[in-house]
Short mmCIF file of C-alpha atoms (C1' of nucleotides) in Angstrom, two decimals:
data_model
loop_
_atom_site.label_atom_id
_atom_site.label_comp_id
_atom_site.label_asym_id
_atom_site.label_seq_id
_atom_site.Cartn_x
_atom_site.Cartn_y
_atom_site.Cartn_z
CA UNK A 615 65.59 45.55 83.83
CA UNK A 616 68.24 44.82 86.17
CA UNK A 617 71.73 44.34 85.15
CA UNK A 618 72.87 47.37 83.43
CA UNK A 619 76.54 47.09 83.84
CA UNK A 620 77.46 50.56 83.06
CA UNK A 621 81.01 51.25 83.74
CA UNK A 622 82.21 53.92 81.52
CA UNK A 623 85.42 55.09 82.85
CA UNK A 624 87.64 57.63 81.45
CA UNK A 625 88.99 56.91 78.12
CA UNK A 626 92.63 56.40 77.61
CA UNK A 627 91.88 57.42 74.10
CA UNK A 628 94.52 58.55 71.80
CA UNK A 629 93.32 61.64 70.12
CA UNK A 630 94.51 61.15 66.69
CA UNK A 631 91.27 61.06 64.92
CA UNK A 632 91.27 64.15 62.85
CA UNK A 633 87.93 64.35 61.57
CA UNK A 634 84.51 64.83 62.86
CA UNK A 635 82.58 64.02 59.84
CA UNK A 636 79.28 65.50 60.55
CA UNK A 637 77.16 62.70 59.26
CA UNK A 638 73.94 64.52 59.02
CA UNK A 639 71.77 61.91 60.55
CA UNK A 640 68.56 63.72 60.46
CA UNK A 641 66.39 64.40 57.59
CA UNK A 642 64.65 67.11 59.38
CA UNK A 643 66.45 70.15 60.45
CA UNK A 644 69.09 70.24 57.82
CA UNK A 645 72.19 71.85 59.15
CA UNK A 646 72.49 75.47 58.39
CA UNK A 647 75.59 76.65 56.63
CA UNK A 648 78.08 75.50 59.11
CA UNK A 649 81.35 77.18 58.99
CA UNK A 650 82.53 75.24 61.91
CA UNK A 651 83.18 71.92 60.35
CA UNK A 652 86.46 72.73 58.92
CA UNK A 653 87.70 74.76 61.76
CA UNK A 654 87.08 72.43 64.62
CA UNK A 655 89.62 69.90 63.78
CA UNK A 656 92.60 70.55 65.88
CA UNK A 657 92.58 71.17 69.47
CA UNK A 658 94.02 69.68 72.47
CA UNK A 659 91.45 67.46 73.96
CA UNK A 660 93.85 65.79 76.22
CA UNK A 661 93.48 68.64 78.51
CA UNK A 662 89.96 67.62 79.15
CA UNK A 663 90.53 64.09 79.88
CA UNK A 664 93.17 64.11 82.47
CA UNK A 665 91.81 61.79 85.05
CA UNK A 666 90.26 64.33 87.23
CA UNK A 667 92.42 66.16 89.59
CA UNK A 668 89.58 68.06 91.10
CA UNK A 669 90.47 71.15 92.93
CA UNK A 670 91.68 69.63 96.11
CA UNK A 671 94.71 68.54 94.26
CA UNK A 672 96.93 67.79 97.16
CA UNK A 673 96.13 64.27 98.03
CA UNK A 674 98.38 61.61 99.27
CA UNK A 675 98.62 59.23 96.41
CA UNK A 676 99.47 56.51 98.79
CA UNK A 677 97.69 54.15 96.58
CA UNK A 678 94.69 52.99 98.44
CA UNK A 679 92.67 55.29 100.50
CA UNK A 680 92.52 58.76 99.18
CA UNK A 681 89.58 59.98 101.06
CA UNK A 682 88.85 63.33 102.44
CA UNK A 683 89.96 63.39 106.03
CA UNK A 684 86.53 64.47 107.04
CA UNK A 685 84.91 61.33 105.78
CA UNK A 686 83.09 60.59 102.63
CA UNK A 687 79.52 61.55 102.81
CA UNK A 688 77.55 64.05 104.71
CA UNK A 689 76.58 63.00 108.17
CA UNK A 690 73.86 65.31 109.33
CA UNK A 691 73.61 66.45 112.88
CA UNK A 692 70.47 66.44 114.93
CA UNK A 693 69.95 70.12 114.54
CA UNK A 694 70.36 69.95 110.81
CA UNK A 695 67.87 67.14 110.49
CA UNK A 696 65.43 68.89 112.75
CA UNK A 697 65.54 72.03 110.70
CA UNK A 698 65.25 70.20 107.43
CA UNK A 699 62.32 68.22 108.66
CA UNK A 700 60.62 71.32 109.83
CA UNK A 701 61.09 72.93 106.47
CA UNK A 702 59.70 69.81 104.91
CA UNK A 703 56.69 69.80 107.15
CA UNK A 704 56.19 73.39 106.31
CA UNK A 705 55.82 72.44 102.72
CA UNK A 706 59.23 72.85 101.21
CA UNK A 707 59.91 70.20 98.65
CA UNK A 708 62.28 71.36 95.98
CA UNK A 709 64.09 74.46 97.12
CA UNK A 710 65.67 76.52 94.45
CA UNK A 711 69.27 77.51 94.27
CA UNK A 712 68.97 80.52 96.41
CA UNK A 713 66.98 78.76 99.05
CA UNK A 714 69.44 75.93 99.09
CA UNK A 715 72.24 78.33 99.52
CA UNK A 716 70.61 80.02 102.45
CA UNK A 717 69.66 76.80 104.11
CA UNK A 718 73.16 75.55 103.67
CA UNK A 719 74.57 78.64 105.22
CA UNK A 720 72.38 78.29 108.22
CA UNK A 721 72.82 74.58 108.66
CA UNK A 722 76.51 75.11 108.38
CA UNK A 723 76.38 76.48 111.86
CA UNK A 724 75.65 73.04 113.16
CA UNK A 725 78.07 71.04 111.15
CA UNK A 726 79.81 70.61 107.87
CA UNK A 727 77.41 70.71 104.99
CA UNK A 728 77.23 71.60 101.36
CA UNK A 729 74.52 72.76 99.07
CA UNK A 730 74.19 69.44 97.38
CA UNK A 731 73.49 67.78 100.70
CA UNK A 732 70.50 69.95 101.17
CA UNK A 733 69.37 69.31 97.65
CA UNK A 734 69.73 65.57 97.97
CA UNK A 735 68.10 65.51 101.33
CA UNK A 736 64.94 67.02 99.96
CA UNK A 737 64.98 64.75 96.96
CA UNK A 738 65.42 61.65 99.02
CA UNK A 739 63.08 62.63 101.76
CA UNK A 740 60.34 63.45 99.36
CA UNK A 741 60.77 60.24 97.43
CA UNK A 742 60.94 58.10 100.51
CA UNK A 743 58.00 59.65 102.19
CA UNK A 744 56.12 59.00 99.03
CA UNK A 745 57.03 55.37 98.82
CA UNK A 746 56.46 54.90 102.48
CA UNK A 747 53.01 56.28 102.10
CA UNK A 748 52.34 54.13 99.12
CA UNK A 749 53.50 51.09 100.99
CA UNK A 750 51.24 51.94 103.85
CA UNK A 751 48.28 52.52 101.65
CA UNK A 752 48.72 49.32 99.77
CA UNK A 753 49.50 47.41 102.88
CA UNK A 754 46.35 48.50 104.56
CA UNK A 755 44.34 47.68 101.52
CA UNK A 756 44.71 43.94 101.73
CA UNK A 757 46.12 43.40 105.14
CA UNK A 758 44.13 42.44 108.14
CA UNK A 759 42.08 45.37 109.35
CA UNK A 760 43.79 45.59 112.66
CA UNK A 761 47.48 45.39 112.33
CA UNK A 762 49.02 48.39 113.88
CA UNK A 763 52.20 46.43 114.31
CA UNK A 764 53.92 49.57 115.40
CA UNK A 765 56.65 48.94 112.94
CA UNK A 766 55.89 51.70 110.56
CA UNK A 767 55.61 54.85 112.49
CA UNK A 768 53.42 56.27 109.82
CA UNK A 769 54.74 59.77 110.17
CA UNK A 770 51.70 61.77 109.42
CA UNK A 771 52.66 62.99 106.07
CA UNK A 772 51.53 66.42 105.37
CA UNK A 773 50.57 66.15 101.77
CA UNK A 774 52.42 68.24 99.32
CA UNK A 775 50.67 71.54 99.16
CA UNK A 776 49.37 71.33 95.70
CA UNK A 777 47.05 73.83 94.33
CA UNK A 778 43.65 72.71 95.43
CA UNK A 779 41.70 75.64 94.17
CA UNK A 780 39.76 75.09 91.03
CA UNK A 781 41.15 78.25 89.63
CA UNK A 782 43.81 76.91 87.40
CA UNK A 783 45.49 78.94 84.80
CA UNK A 784 48.44 76.82 83.92
CA UNK A 785 48.40 73.11 83.39
CA UNK A 786 51.63 72.75 85.27
CA UNK A 787 54.33 75.18 85.83
CA UNK A 788 57.87 74.45 86.58
CA UNK A 789 59.32 76.65 89.14
CA UNK A 790 62.92 76.55 89.91
CA UNK A 791 66.22 75.37 88.77
CA UNK A 792 68.72 73.99 91.07
CA UNK A 793 71.70 75.27 89.29
CA UNK A 794 73.00 78.71 89.41
CA UNK A 795 75.34 78.07 92.21
CA UNK A 796 78.15 79.25 90.13
CA UNK A 797 78.84 82.44 91.83
CA UNK A 798 75.82 83.25 93.77
CA UNK A 799 77.71 83.62 96.93
CA UNK A 800 76.87 86.70 98.81
CA UNK A 801 78.52 87.33 102.05
CA UNK A 802 75.68 88.82 103.90
CA UNK A 803 74.80 86.06 106.22
CA UNK A 804 71.18 86.20 106.97
CA UNK A 805 69.98 85.38 110.39
CA UNK A 806 67.29 83.01 109.49
CA UNK A 807 67.69 80.50 112.20
CA UNK A 808 67.63 82.05 115.60
CA UNK A 809 68.57 78.84 117.16
CA UNK A 810 71.16 78.68 119.79
CA UNK A 811 73.81 76.37 118.52
CA UNK A 812 74.83 74.79 121.68
CA UNK A 813 75.68 71.15 121.84
CA UNK A 814 77.80 69.32 119.40
CA UNK B 975 48.52 72.19 70.88
CA UNK B 976 49.93 75.56 70.82
CA UNK B 977 47.95 78.31 72.28
CA UNK B 978 49.05 78.42 75.81
CA UNK B 979 49.87 81.97 76.36
CA UNK B 980 50.84 81.68 79.93
CA UNK B 981 53.97 83.31 80.98
CA UNK B 982 53.65 84.65 84.38
CA UNK B 983 57.21 84.82 85.25
CA UNK B 984 56.42 86.48 88.43
CA UNK B 985 54.21 84.69 90.80
CA UNK B 986 52.02 87.30 92.33
CA UNK B 987 51.90 85.46 95.57
CA UNK B 988 51.21 87.67 98.43
CA UNK B 989 53.47 86.78 101.22
CA UNK B 990 51.66 88.54 103.87
CA UNK B 991 50.80 85.63 105.97
CA UNK B 992 52.86 85.11 109.04
CA UNK B 993 53.25 81.50 108.34
CA UNK B 994 54.99 80.45 105.26
CA UNK B 995 54.51 78.71 102.07
CA UNK B 996 57.60 77.59 100.46
CA UNK B 997 57.71 75.57 97.35
CA UNK B 998 54.86 77.55 96.04
CA UNK B 999 54.83 76.40 92.51
CA UNK B 1000 51.52 77.85 91.83
CA UNK B 1001 49.66 80.45 93.60
CA UNK B 1002 48.16 78.77 96.53
CA UNK B 1003 47.28 79.38 100.04
CA UNK B 1004 49.63 77.94 102.52
CA UNK B 1005 48.07 74.90 104.03
CA UNK B 1006 47.42 74.83 107.71
CA UNK B 1007 50.80 74.17 109.14
CA UNK B 1008 50.46 70.97 111.05
CA UNK B 1009 51.76 71.86 114.42
CA UNK B 1010 55.43 71.37 114.24
CA UNK B 1011 57.58 70.19 116.99
CA UNK B 1012 57.74 73.03 119.33
CA UNK B 1013 61.43 73.29 119.64
CA UNK B 1014 62.35 74.63 116.29
CA UNK B 1015 59.31 76.57 115.51
CA UNK B 1016 60.32 80.15 115.53
CA UNK B 1017 62.32 81.53 112.79
CA UNK B 1018 61.73 83.86 110.04
CA UNK B 1019 61.20 81.84 106.98
CA UNK B 1020 59.90 84.71 105.04
CA UNK B 1021 63.44 85.61 104.44
CA UNK B 1022 63.63 82.60 102.25
CA UNK B 1023 60.79 83.61 100.17
CA UNK B 1024 61.76 86.82 98.60
CA UNK B 1025 60.87 86.26 95.04
CA UNK B 1026 64.29 85.67 93.75
CA UNK B 1027 66.03 88.63 92.36
CA UNK B 1028 68.40 86.60 90.30
CA UNK B 1029 66.49 86.37 87.12
CA UNK B 1030 65.44 89.02 84.77
CA UNK B 1031 62.08 90.13 86.04
CA UNK B 1032 62.11 92.96 83.59
CA UNK B 1033 60.79 92.07 80.25
CA UNK B 1034 60.62 94.43 77.37
CA UNK B 1035 56.94 94.84 77.57
CA UNK B 1036 57.15 97.53 75.00
CA UNK B 1037 56.66 95.01 72.30
CA UNK B 1038 60.10 95.55 70.95
CA UNK B 1039 62.15 92.74 69.64
CA UNK B 1040 64.74 93.19 72.27
CA UNK B 1041 65.52 89.67 73.28
CA UNK B 1042 67.26 90.29 76.50
CA UNK B 1043 69.02 87.29 77.88
CA UNK B 1044 67.79 85.94 81.11
CA UNK B 1045 64.48 84.33 80.53
CA UNK B 1046 65.36 82.30 77.52
CA UNK B 1047 66.92 78.97 77.26
CA UNK B 1048 70.24 78.18 75.84
CA UNK B 1049 70.34 78.10 72.12
CA UNK B 1050 73.53 76.45 71.09
CA UNK B 1051 75.52 77.60 68.12
CA UNK B 1052 76.88 75.34 65.48
CA UNK B 1053 80.34 75.49 66.86
CA UNK B 1054 79.17 74.60 70.30
CA UNK B 1055 77.19 71.65 69.06
CA UNK B 1056 80.05 70.48 66.94
CA UNK B 1057 82.42 70.51 69.84
CA UNK B 1058 80.01 68.81 72.16
CA UNK B 1059 79.30 66.13 69.63
CA UNK B 1060 82.95 65.55 69.11
CA UNK B 1061 83.49 65.18 72.79
CA UNK B 1062 80.61 62.78 72.87
CA UNK B 1063 81.99 60.74 70.05
CA UNK B 1064 85.26 60.70 71.83
CA UNK B 1065 83.60 59.02 74.71
CA UNK B 1066 82.67 61.71 77.10
CA UNK B 1067 79.38 60.98 78.74
CA UNK B 1068 79.10 62.48 82.16
CA UNK B 1069 81.73 65.13 82.59
CA UNK B 1070 82.56 66.08 86.10
CA UNK B 1071 82.43 69.52 87.53
CA UNK B 1072 85.84 70.54 86.43
CA UNK B 1073 85.39 69.25 82.96
CA UNK B 1074 82.10 70.99 82.68
CA UNK B 1075 83.67 74.17 83.77
CA UNK B 1076 86.40 73.95 81.22
CA UNK B 1077 84.08 73.03 78.45
CA UNK B 1078 81.84 75.88 79.38
CA UNK B 1079 84.70 78.28 79.32
CA UNK B 1080 85.72 77.19 75.90
CA UNK B 1081 82.27 77.04 74.43
CA UNK B 1082 81.65 80.45 75.82
CA UNK B 1083 83.82 81.77 73.05
CA UNK B 1084 81.15 80.88 70.57
CA UNK B 1085 78.11 82.04 72.40
CA UNK B 1086 76.47 82.47 75.71
CA UNK B 1087 76.49 79.33 77.73
CA UNK B 1088 76.49 78.10 81.28
CA UNK B 1089 77.73 75.04 83.02
CA UNK B 1090 74.34 73.57 83.43
CA UNK B 1091 73.78 73.73 79.70
CA UNK B 1092 76.75 71.51 79.17
CA UNK B 1093 75.62 69.15 81.85
CA UNK B 1094 72.14 68.92 80.48
CA UNK B 1095 73.36 68.52 76.98
CA UNK B 1096 75.28 65.43 77.87
CA UNK B 1097 72.42 64.04 79.87
CA UNK B 1098 69.95 64.56 77.11
CA UNK B 1099 72.19 63.51 74.31
CA UNK B 1100 73.14 60.33 76.04
CA UNK B 1101 69.56 59.46 76.85
CA UNK B 1102 68.32 60.22 73.40
CA UNK B 1103 71.04 58.35 71.65
CA UNK B 1104 70.16 55.44 73.84
CA UNK B 1105 66.51 55.49 73.04
CA UNK B 1106 67.21 56.07 69.39
CA UNK B 1107 69.41 53.04 69.33
CA UNK B 1108 66.88 51.01 71.18
CA UNK B 1109 64.24 52.02 68.72
CA UNK B 1110 66.47 51.03 65.86
CA UNK B 1111 67.32 47.72 67.39
CA UNK B 1112 63.75 46.85 68.05
CA UNK B 1113 62.73 48.02 64.67
CA UNK B 1114 65.26 45.86 62.94
CA UNK B 1115 64.36 42.90 65.08
CA UNK B 1116 61.09 42.22 63.39
CA UNK B 1117 61.59 44.05 60.19
CA UNK B 1118 62.65 42.48 56.98
CA UNK B 1119 66.22 41.22 57.07
CA UNK B 1120 67.39 43.44 54.30
CA UNK B 1121 66.29 46.94 54.87
CA UNK B 1122 69.08 49.34 54.38
CA UNK B 1123 66.47 51.98 53.88
CA UNK B 1124 69.10 54.64 54.01
CA UNK B 1125 66.82 56.71 56.10
CA UNK B 1126 68.58 56.35 59.35
CA UNK B 1127 72.19 56.99 58.78
CA UNK B 1128 72.87 55.04 61.91
CA UNK B 1129 75.40 57.42 63.25
CA UNK B 1130 78.21 55.07 63.92
CA UNK B 1131 78.00 55.08 67.62
CA UNK B 1132 81.41 54.93 68.99
CA UNK B 1133 80.90 52.63 71.89
CA UNK B 1134 81.72 53.96 75.23
CA UNK B 1135 85.40 53.54 75.74
CA UNK B 1136 85.53 51.18 78.59
CA UNK B 1137 88.58 50.68 80.56
CA UNK B 1138 90.37 47.97 78.69
CA UNK B 1139 93.40 47.67 80.83
CA UNK B 1140 93.33 44.80 83.21
CA UNK B 1141 94.83 46.96 85.82
CA UNK B 1142 91.80 47.97 87.72
CA UNK B 1143 92.03 49.27 91.17
CA UNK B 1144 88.49 50.10 92.03
CA UNK B 1145 85.54 47.85 91.44
CA UNK B 1146 83.14 50.29 90.01
CA UNK B 1147 83.63 53.61 91.46
CA UNK B 1148 81.30 56.45 91.10
CA UNK B 1149 83.47 58.95 89.59
CA UNK B 1150 82.20 62.37 89.50
CA UNK B 1151 79.72 64.59 90.99
CA UNK B 1152 78.33 67.38 89.09
CA UNK B 1153 78.14 69.71 91.94
CA UNK B 1154 80.94 71.63 93.34
CA UNK B 1155 80.47 74.55 91.09
CA UNK B 1156 80.19 76.76 94.01
CA UNK B 1157 83.35 78.66 93.62
CA UNK B 1158 85.54 76.68 91.41
CA UNK B 1159 86.26 79.59 89.22
CA UNK B 1160 89.88 80.00 88.53
CA UNK B 1161 90.96 82.73 86.29
CA UNK B 1162 93.58 80.90 84.40
CA UNK B 1163 91.83 80.47 81.15
CA UNK B 1164 93.15 77.45 79.48
CA UNK B 1165 93.67 77.58 75.83
CA UNK B 1166 92.09 74.38 74.88
CA UNK B 1167 90.41 75.44 71.76
CA UNK B 1168 92.75 77.21 69.44
CA UNK B 1169 89.93 78.11 67.23
CA UNK B 1170 89.28 81.44 65.79
CA UNK B 1171 85.90 82.35 67.06
CA UNK B 1172 84.04 84.15 64.44
CA UNK B 1173 80.61 85.51 64.80
CA UNK B 1174 77.74 83.19 64.40
"C1'" DG C 124 56.31 85.10 49.51
"C1'" DC C 125 54.49 85.59 54.24
"C1'" DA C 126 52.95 84.94 58.78
"C1'" DA C 127 49.95 81.93 61.56
"C1'" DA C 128 49.40 77.10 62.82
"C1'" DT C 129 51.57 72.64 63.35
"C1'" DT C 130 55.08 69.61 64.26
"C1'" DA C 131 59.69 67.88 65.46
"C1'" DA C 132 63.63 68.60 68.24
"C1'" DT C 133 65.59 69.53 72.25
"C1'" DG C 134 66.68 72.28 76.49
"C1'" DA C 135 65.41 72.05 81.40
"C1'" DT C 136 63.19 69.70 85.64
"C1'" DT C 137 61.31 66.34 88.18
"C1'" DT C 138 60.73 61.47 89.45
"C1'" DA C 139 62.26 56.75 89.78
"C1'" DT C 140 65.87 53.65 90.37
"C1'" DT C 141 70.28 52.20 91.76
"C1'" DC C 142 74.67 52.06 94.25
"C1'" DA C 143 77.00 52.03 98.32
"C1'" DA C 144 78.58 53.99 103.10
"C1'" DG C 145 77.82 53.33 107.90
"C1'" DC D 1448 68.46 48.47 107.27
"C1'" DT D 1449 68.70 53.23 106.71
"C1'" DT D 1450 69.95 56.81 103.83
"C1'" DG D 1451 73.31 59.92 101.32
"C1'" DA D 1452 74.78 60.20 96.57
"C1'" DA D 1453 74.41 59.56 91.72
"C1'" DT D 1454 72.43 58.32 87.42
"C1'" DA D 1455 68.63 57.04 84.28
"C1'" DA D 1456 64.02 57.64 82.82
"C1'" DA D 1457 60.01 60.34 82.27
"C1'" DT D 1458 58.08 64.64 81.69
"C1'" DC D 1459 57.39 69.43 80.95
"C1'" DA D 1460 58.28 73.59 78.16
"C1'" DT D 1461 60.22 76.29 74.50
"C1'" DT D 1462 62.39 77.02 70.31
"C1'" DA D 1463 63.29 76.00 65.18
"C1'" DA D 1464 61.60 73.82 61.18
"C1'" DT D 1465 57.91 72.75 58.41
"C1'" DT D 1466 53.47 73.07 56.67
"C1'" DT D 1467 49.43 75.50 55.33
"C1'" DG D 1468 46.17 79.07 53.76
"C1'" DC D 1469 46.09 83.18 51.78
#
DNA sequence: GCAAATTAATGATTTATTCAAG
DNA sequence: CTTGAATAAATCATTAATTTGC
């Protein structure tokens, strides 16, 4: 479990294979009368494969460093972190698309940010709080009774607000999907964060 | 295993409390909000909560067979599957945002589809091909040496087209991110699939 | 033949793991 | 070392095939 050397790059394939022989691999679910087999032979796949020009097409191909002038990855500001942490403490764990969008809009006032940053932040924060807690729990289990050690600041983790009430009616219900960003952009900018963006 | 008749698409949460309960997957009372740091305490989070107007929220309760799109999941057509499988055979594994967009556009000619469907399809297909192969490998490992068995048609898995050229310039580079859908929509509709879309 | 019940397949989400920037 | 970013694995949830009893 450790050395998965996955490095699938883009294929310089030559698209001359004509065929697509649908080798019905399954015994179950026999394919319905497919009219598509014969028709899907010829199309220009090359258009797909072009080695990614992204939208920001104008990049200096100088050969080595083609990085966005703003830097590579999101570098959150203090205000952004503070807000995110508050939301987390308040119980937010996996915001849905709309929530992400709104958060992003607001946090954008304090620095450059994208929706995915917000999404990833919650993912990572949740996961790392979890493992931190687990580490603490296990550590205390067999460690010497008094070892505050001050190293782990033990961040009192407000447990995820699960449904504690016995009244269950669904064994587990998914809630949100984090897609749907496609064109959800509305221009009404809500005033959710009455903070005074000062410094920075 | 099949009598769960729960489909409360609309969580009847009452958001009347001045505090807030985000990430309310189930109906639950907001937990006592763990005194937050006093600086960023006041803002109106309720604005986040409005129960998401994006989705359908209006089901044909009249008992009619009117399957209105919105609450259902993607049900791919034969043509769509055929194209996706071809792309997969050709080596595509994790298309980037732009590729997903283009594929979506093209597959949209054969049925309703979104970008996330394409993304998920590749994720799932890749994973399930992997586990299928693993199962086969393990099965053959301790099975009798000659067992053609003809049952599993062994879908000749075109190995992932690795970069064969010695000319590498980046030692493993994460290539794509599947975000960035925000507003990538261009209206030039490429004609990648010169197929004649006929009704399913 | 047929609809309800069962099962297999698979779409959609969440969680765990990994890579790498700073 | 910390943590943003990305992918893989595990899991949930829903739909279609298939079976079953009539």
